XYZ file of C-alpha atoms in Angstrom:
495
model
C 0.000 0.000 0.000
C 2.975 2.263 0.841
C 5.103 1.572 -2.465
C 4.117 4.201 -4.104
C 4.736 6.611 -1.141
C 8.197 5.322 -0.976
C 10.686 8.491 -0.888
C 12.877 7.550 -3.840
C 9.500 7.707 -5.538
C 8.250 10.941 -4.619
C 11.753 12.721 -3.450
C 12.867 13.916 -7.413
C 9.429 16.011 -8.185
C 9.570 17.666 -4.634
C 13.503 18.361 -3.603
C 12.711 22.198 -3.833
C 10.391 21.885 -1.244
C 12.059 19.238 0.986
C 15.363 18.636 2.860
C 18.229 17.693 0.711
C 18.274 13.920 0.216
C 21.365 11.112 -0.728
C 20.135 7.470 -1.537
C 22.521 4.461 -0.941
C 21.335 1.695 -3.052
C 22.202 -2.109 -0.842
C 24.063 -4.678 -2.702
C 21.722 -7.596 -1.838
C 24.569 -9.061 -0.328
C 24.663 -6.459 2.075
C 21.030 -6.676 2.331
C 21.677 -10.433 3.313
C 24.457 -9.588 5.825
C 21.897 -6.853 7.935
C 19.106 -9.507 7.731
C 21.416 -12.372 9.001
C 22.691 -10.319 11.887
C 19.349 -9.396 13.236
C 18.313 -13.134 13.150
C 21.116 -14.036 14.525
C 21.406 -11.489 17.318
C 17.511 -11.693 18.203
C 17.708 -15.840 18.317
C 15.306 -15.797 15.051
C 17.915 -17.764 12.909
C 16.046 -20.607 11.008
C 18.106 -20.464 8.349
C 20.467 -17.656 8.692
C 23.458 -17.965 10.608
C 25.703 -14.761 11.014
C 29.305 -15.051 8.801
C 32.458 -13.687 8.819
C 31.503 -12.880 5.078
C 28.530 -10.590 6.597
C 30.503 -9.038 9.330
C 32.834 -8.019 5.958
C 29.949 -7.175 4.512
C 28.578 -4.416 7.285
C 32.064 -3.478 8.401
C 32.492 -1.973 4.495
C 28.876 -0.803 4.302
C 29.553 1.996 7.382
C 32.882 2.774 5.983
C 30.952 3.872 2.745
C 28.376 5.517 4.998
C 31.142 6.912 6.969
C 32.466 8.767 4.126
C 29.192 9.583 2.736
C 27.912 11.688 5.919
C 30.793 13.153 6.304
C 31.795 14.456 2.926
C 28.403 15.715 2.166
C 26.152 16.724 5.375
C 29.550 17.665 7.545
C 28.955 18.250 11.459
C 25.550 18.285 11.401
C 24.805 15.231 10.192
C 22.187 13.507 8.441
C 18.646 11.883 9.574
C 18.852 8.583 8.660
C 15.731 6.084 7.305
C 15.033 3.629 4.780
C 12.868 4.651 1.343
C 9.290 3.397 3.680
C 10.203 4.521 6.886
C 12.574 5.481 9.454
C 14.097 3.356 12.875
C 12.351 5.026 15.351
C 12.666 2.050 17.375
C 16.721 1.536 17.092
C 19.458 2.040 19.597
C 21.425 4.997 18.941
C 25.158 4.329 18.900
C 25.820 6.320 22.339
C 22.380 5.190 24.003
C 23.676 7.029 27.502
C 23.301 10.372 25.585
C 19.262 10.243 24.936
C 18.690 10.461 28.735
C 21.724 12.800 29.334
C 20.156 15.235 26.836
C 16.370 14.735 27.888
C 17.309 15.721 31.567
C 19.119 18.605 30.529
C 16.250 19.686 28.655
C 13.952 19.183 31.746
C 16.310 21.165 34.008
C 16.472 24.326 31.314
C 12.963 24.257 31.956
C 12.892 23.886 35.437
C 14.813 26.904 35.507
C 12.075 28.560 33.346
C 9.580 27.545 36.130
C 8.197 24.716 34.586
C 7.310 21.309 36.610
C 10.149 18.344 35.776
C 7.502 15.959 36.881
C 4.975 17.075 34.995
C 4.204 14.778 32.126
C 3.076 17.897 29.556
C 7.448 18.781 30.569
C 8.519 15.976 30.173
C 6.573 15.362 26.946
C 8.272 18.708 25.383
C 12.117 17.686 26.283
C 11.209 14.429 24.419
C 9.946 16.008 21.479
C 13.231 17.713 21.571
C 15.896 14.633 21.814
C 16.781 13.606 18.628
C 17.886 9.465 18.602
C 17.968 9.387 14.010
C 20.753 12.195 13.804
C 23.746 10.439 12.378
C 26.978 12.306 12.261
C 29.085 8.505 11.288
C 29.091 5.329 9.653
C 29.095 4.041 13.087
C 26.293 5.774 14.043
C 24.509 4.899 11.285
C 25.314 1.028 11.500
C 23.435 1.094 15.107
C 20.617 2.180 13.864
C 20.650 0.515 10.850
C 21.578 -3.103 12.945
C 19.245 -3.007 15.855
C 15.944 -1.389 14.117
C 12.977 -4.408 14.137
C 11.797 -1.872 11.076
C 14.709 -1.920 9.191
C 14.758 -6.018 9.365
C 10.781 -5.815 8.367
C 11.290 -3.923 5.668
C 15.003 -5.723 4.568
C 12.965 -9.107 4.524
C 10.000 -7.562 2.417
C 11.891 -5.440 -0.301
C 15.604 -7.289 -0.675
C 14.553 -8.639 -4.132
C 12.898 -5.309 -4.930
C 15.737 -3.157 -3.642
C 16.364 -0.905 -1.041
C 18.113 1.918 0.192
C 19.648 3.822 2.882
C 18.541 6.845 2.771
C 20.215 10.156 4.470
C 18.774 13.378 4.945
C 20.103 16.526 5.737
C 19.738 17.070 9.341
C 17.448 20.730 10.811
C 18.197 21.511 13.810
C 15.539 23.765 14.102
C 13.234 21.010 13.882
C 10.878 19.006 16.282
C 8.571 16.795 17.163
C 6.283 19.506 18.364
C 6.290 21.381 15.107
C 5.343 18.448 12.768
C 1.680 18.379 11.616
C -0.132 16.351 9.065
C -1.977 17.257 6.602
C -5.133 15.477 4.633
C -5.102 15.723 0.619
C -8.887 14.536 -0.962
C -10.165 15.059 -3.947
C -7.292 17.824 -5.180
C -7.829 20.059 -1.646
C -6.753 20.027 1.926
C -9.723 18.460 3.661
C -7.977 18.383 7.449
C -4.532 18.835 9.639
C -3.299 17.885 12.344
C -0.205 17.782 15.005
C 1.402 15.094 14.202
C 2.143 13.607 17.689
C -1.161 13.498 19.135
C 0.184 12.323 22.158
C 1.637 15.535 23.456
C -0.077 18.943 24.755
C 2.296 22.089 23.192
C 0.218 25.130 24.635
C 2.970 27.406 23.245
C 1.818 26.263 19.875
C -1.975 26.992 20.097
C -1.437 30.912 19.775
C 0.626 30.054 15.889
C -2.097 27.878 14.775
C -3.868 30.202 12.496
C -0.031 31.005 11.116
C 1.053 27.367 11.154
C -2.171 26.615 9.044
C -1.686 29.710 6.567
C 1.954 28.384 5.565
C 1.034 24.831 5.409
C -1.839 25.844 2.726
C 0.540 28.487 1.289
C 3.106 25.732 1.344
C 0.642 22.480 -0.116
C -0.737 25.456 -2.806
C 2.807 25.288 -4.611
C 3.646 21.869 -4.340
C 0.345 20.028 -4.966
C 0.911 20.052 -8.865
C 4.118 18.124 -8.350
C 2.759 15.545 -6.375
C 0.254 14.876 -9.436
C -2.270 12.511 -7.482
C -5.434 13.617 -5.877
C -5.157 11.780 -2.882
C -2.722 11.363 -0.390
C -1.268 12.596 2.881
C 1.656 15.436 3.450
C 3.599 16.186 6.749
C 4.944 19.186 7.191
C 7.701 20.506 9.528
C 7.409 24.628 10.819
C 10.625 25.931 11.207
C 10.318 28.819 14.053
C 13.330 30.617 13.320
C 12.835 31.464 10.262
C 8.908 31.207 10.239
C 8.974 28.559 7.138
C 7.177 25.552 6.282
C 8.795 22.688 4.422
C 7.979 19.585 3.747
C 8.932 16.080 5.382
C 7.103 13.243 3.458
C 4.055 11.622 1.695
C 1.762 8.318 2.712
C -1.057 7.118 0.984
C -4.643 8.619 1.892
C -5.539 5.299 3.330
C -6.363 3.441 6.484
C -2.921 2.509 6.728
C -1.898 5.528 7.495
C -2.055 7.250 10.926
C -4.594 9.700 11.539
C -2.585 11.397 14.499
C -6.198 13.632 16.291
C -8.572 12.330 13.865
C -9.659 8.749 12.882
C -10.745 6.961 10.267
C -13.647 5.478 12.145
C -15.234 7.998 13.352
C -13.448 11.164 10.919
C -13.525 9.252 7.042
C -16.196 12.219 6.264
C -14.652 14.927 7.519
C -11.400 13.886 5.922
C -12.678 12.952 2.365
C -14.851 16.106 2.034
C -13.989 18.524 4.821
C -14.786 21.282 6.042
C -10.558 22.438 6.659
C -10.337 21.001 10.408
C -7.382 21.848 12.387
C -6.800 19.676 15.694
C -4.340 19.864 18.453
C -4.453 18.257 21.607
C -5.673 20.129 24.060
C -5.801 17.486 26.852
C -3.117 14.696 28.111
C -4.206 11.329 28.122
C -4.582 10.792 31.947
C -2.407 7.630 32.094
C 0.943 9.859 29.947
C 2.948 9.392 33.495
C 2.800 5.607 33.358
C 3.144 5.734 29.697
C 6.208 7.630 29.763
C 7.965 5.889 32.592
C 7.528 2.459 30.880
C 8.607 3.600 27.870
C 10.907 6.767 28.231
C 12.640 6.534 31.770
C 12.765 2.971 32.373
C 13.577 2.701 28.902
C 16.560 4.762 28.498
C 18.243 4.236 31.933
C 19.128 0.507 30.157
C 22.442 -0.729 29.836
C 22.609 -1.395 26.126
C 26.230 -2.408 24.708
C 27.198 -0.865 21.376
C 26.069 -3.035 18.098
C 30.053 -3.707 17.518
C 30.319 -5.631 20.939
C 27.806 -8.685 19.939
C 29.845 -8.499 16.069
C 33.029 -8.551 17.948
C 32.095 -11.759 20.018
C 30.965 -13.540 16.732
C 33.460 -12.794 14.887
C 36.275 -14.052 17.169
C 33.998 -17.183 17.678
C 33.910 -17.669 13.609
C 37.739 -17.102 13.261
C 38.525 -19.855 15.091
C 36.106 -22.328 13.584
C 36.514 -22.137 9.380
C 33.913 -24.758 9.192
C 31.394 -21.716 9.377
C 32.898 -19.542 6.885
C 30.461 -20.143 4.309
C 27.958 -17.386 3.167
C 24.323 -17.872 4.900
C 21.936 -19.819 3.549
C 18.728 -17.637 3.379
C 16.016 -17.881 0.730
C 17.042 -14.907 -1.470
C 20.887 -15.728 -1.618
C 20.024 -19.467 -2.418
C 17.440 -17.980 -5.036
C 20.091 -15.617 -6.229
C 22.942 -18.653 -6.287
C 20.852 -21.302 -7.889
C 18.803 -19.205 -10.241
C 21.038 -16.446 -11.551
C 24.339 -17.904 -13.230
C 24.933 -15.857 -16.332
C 27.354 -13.195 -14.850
C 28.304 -10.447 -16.362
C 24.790 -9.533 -18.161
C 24.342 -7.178 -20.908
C 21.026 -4.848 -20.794
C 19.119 -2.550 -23.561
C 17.575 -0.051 -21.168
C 15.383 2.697 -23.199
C 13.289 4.562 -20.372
C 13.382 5.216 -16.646
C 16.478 3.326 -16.385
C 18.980 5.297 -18.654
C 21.838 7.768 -17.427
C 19.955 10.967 -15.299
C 16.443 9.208 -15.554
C 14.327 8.378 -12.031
C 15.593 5.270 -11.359
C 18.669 4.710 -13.199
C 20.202 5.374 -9.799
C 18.320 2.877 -7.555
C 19.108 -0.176 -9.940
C 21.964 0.910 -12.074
C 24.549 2.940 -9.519
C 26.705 -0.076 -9.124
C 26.902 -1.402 -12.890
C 28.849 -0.255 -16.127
C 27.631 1.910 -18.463
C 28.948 0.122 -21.963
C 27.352 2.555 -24.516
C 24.366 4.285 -26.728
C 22.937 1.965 -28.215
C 20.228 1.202 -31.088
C 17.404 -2.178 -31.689
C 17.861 -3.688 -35.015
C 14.297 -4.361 -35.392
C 11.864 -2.480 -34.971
C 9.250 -2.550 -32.030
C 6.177 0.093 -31.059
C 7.455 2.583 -27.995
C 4.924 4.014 -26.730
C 4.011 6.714 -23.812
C 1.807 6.488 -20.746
C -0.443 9.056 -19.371
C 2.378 8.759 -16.286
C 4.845 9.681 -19.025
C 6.415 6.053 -18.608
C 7.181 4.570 -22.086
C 6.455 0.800 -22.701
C 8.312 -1.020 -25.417
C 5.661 -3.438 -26.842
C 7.443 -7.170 -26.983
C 4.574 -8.628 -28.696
C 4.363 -5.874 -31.502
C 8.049 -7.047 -33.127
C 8.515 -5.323 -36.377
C 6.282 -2.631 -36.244
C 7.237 1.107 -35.161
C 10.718 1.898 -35.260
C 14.353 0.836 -33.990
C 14.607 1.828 -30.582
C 17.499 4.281 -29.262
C 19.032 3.547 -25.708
C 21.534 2.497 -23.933
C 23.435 -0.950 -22.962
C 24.643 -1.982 -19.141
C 27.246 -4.258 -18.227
C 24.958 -5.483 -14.702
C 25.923 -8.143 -12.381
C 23.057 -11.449 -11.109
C 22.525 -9.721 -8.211
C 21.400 -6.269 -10.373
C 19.613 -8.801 -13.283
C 17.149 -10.212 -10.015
C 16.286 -6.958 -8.609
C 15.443 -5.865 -11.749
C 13.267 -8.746 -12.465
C 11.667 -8.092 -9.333
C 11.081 -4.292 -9.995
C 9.448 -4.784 -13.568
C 6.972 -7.758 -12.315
C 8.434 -10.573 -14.438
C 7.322 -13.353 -11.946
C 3.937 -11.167 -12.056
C 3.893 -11.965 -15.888
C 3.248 -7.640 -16.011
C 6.536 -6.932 -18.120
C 8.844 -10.073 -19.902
C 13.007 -10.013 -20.049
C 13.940 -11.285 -23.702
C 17.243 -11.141 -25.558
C 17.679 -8.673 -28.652
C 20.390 -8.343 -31.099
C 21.181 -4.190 -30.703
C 23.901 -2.500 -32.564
C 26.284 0.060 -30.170
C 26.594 3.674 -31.410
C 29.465 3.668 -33.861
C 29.909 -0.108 -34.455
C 28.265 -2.090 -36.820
C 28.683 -5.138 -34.504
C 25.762 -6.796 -33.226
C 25.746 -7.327 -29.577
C 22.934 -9.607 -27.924
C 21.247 -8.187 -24.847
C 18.380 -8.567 -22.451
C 15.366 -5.949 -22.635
C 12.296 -5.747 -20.441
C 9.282 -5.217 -22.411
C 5.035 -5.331 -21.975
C 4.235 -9.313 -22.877
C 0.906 -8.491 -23.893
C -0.487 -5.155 -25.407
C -3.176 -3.615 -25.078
C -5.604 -1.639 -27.562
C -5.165 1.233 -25.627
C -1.789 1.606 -25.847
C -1.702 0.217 -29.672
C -3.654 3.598 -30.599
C -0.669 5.585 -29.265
C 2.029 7.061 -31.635
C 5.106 4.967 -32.073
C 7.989 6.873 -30.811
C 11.519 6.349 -31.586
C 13.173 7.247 -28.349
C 12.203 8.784 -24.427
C 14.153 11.767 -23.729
C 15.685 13.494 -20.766
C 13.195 16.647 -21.444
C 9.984 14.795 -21.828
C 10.960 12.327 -19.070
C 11.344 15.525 -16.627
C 8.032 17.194 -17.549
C 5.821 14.522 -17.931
C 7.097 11.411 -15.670
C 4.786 10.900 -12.853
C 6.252 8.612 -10.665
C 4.065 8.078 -7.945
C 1.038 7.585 -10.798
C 3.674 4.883 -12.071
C 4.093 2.965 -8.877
C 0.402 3.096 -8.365
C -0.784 1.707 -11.423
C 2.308 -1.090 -11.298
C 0.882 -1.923 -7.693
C -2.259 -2.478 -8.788
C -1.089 -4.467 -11.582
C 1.024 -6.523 -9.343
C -1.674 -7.191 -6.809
C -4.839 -7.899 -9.114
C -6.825 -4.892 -7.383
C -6.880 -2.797 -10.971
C -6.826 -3.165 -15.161
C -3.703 -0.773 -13.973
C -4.498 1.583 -16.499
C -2.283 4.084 -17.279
């Protein structure tokens, strides 16, 4: 249901409005080694077992995060997450410093005559900790090796592909000054704070303002989203009395409603009137709530991720009968399936040099050359501006310009995954293309429609997708929505 809400679906039509964003594309054997540790670590292991090839694997993985912080987001740092969602429930590197900085917080205000004890205090210095601001590899690692979410989403999307994804940190914001707002039907039908847990009475008095630059905001960057439905949160910046924006989700019951609900709200938030809530009342049990799960939960003595990888990997060294790679479903899928290393792919849309997602799946392969098809097939656009090449239509339209790949198994499977071949949506096939300035044929592997439809057999035949009609007309969110539906039977997935 998310997919489409992904960030590295949404994040290249909205950077201007949005905090500067770096995507590190896994290797699925890294993938493998951050899934393996988890099971291992947690006592889930079935079959994973934790190797000295993974503890490689993760010990090069935060030196290229390592270098990645710090070369482009400096002392600040960077927010760290995955494309779905972030690990809010991970264990920060230096785990001692989240309570350190919450009771400094809760003595500053103390001093400015506020009640320690009080829960509505106590809730303020927590919306004020940060525990996802990475400033190293290391840093990163811990969250990235003790997150439940990141393991979830790791064992869901490995074929697929994901990515670690870093974010330029803002100091100036937090928790208190995130709000949600409600997209139906092409207007903003509701918005709320975004932790409806906590009371912030110093906020009430800015609401009117808060909602003024969040509509001022949604009024410039609601034709870039190009969907009618859908949910946008919003971060207020005091200091310099801005609004920018901090992510989309899907306007569905999977997503949180924060002071509404979908029970009780669906309505309201489908047709409106504009509602804005804050809480204007703790729950009466927040003291209990926040002892169990902020005091008691931070006064823990949790040992650094690099302790439990230390102890393994002196146990491994001394024992090379467990030096083998682990033997989870995707690697043995990958191992047995996939033998035909190096591959050679005609890409011809989304995937080519400076298009969406030529990043995502292509970052780690070789870029051979320009290429051409030596027959001909129809290429035709979508109303998402995503072009299909029509493998059942051989001979008819024209030779296709695009460009060849040099891509490794691991590349070839996520690939596979990404364009629904198991799904029977899109079919892989080898061509005979001829590379720009050769007159050599070269055989390759395309991805094309299997079957066409009428529809798009009334389109024009086009003879190439370029960067310029790529930028102004790809709709990538559209494009994930319709594959979705494709992929899970809900839709025609009409384009």
């Amino acid at each position: 249901e998310n997919l489409a809400f992904d960030i590295d679906v949404w994040y290249p039509a909205l950077k201007q409005f949005t905090f500067p964003t770096l995507f590190h594309p896994l290797t699925r054997t890294e993938a493998t080694a951050i899934f393996n540790h988890y099971r291992t670590k947690n006592g889930l292991k079935r079959d994973a077992d934790l190797s000295l090839q993974d503890i490689q694997a993760l010990d090069s993985l935060e030196k290229q995060l390592d270098v990645l912080i710090k070369t482009n987001f400096g002392d600040t740092g960077a927010f760290l997450r995955l494309c779905g969602r972030s690990p809010k429930d991970a264990d920060p590197l230096d785990y001692e410093s989240v309570y350190r900085r919450y009771t400094e917080l809760l003595a500053e205000y103390e001093k400015e005559g506020e009640d320690p004890d009080d829960p509505s205090t106590k809730v303020k210095a927590i919306a004020h900790v940060s525990t996802l601001q990475v400033k190293s590899g290391e840093e990163a690692m811990s969250l990235i090796l003790t997150s439940e979410r990141v393991y979830a989403d790791i064992l869901d999307w490995v074929l697929y592909g994901e990515q670690i994804v870093l974010r330029q940190w803002e100091p100036n914001l937090s928790l208190d000054y995130e709000f949600r707002a409600f997209v139906c039907k092409n207007k903003v039908t509701a918005i709320s704070q975004y932790d409806h847990y906590g009371v912030y009475p110093y906020i009430f008095p800015l609401k009117e303002r808060i909602q003024h630059l969040i509509l001022e905001k949604w009024a410039e960057v609601h034709e870039h989203v190009g969907i009618p439905n859908y949910c946008m949160d919003f971060g207020y910046l005091p200091n310099s009395d801005s609004i920018v924006v901090i992510e989309l989700s899907p306007f569905m019951d999977c997503t949180g409603t924060a002071c509404f609900k979908w029970s009780t709200d669906r309505d309201l938030l489908e047709n409106g009137p504009l509602t804005f809530r804050m809480n204007q009342k703790m729950r009466p049990d927040m003291a209990q709530v926040l002892e169990v799960n902020w005091d008691m939960e931070w006064t823990k003595n949790v040992k650094p991720y690099k302790v439990y990888l230390e102890k393994v990997k002196n146990k491994l060294s001394k024992d090379s009968s467990m030096l083998s790679d682990a033997g989870s479903w995707f690697m043995s899928k990958l191992n047995t399936v996939y033998k035909r290393e190096p591959n050679v792919l005609f890409v011809y849309g989304t995937l080519k040099r400076g298009f969406h997602w030529n990043m995502k799946f292509l970052q780690k392969s070789t870029f051979v050359s320009k290429a051409t098809t030596n027959v001909a097939f129809p290429l035709v656009f979508g109303e998402s501006g995503v072009p299909y090449l029509l493998g059942d239509q051989e001979g008819k339209g024209h030779m296709i310009s695009g460009e060849l790949w040099r891509i490794s198994d691991e590349t070839l499977l996520g690939l596979d995954e990404y364009e629904g071949v198991s799904k029977g949506y899109y079919e892989r096939i080898e061509i005979k293309v001829k590379r720009e300035g050769s007159t050599r044929d070269v055989v390759a592997f395309v991805y094309c429609l299997k079957k066409s439809t009428t529809e798009l057999l009334e389109k024009p035949f086009q003879k190439a997708y370029d960067l310029a009609f790529h930028q102004k007309n790809y709709d990538a969110i559209r494009h994930i929505l319709v594959k979705q539906e494709k992929y899970l039977g809900l839709a025609d997935g009409k384009d």
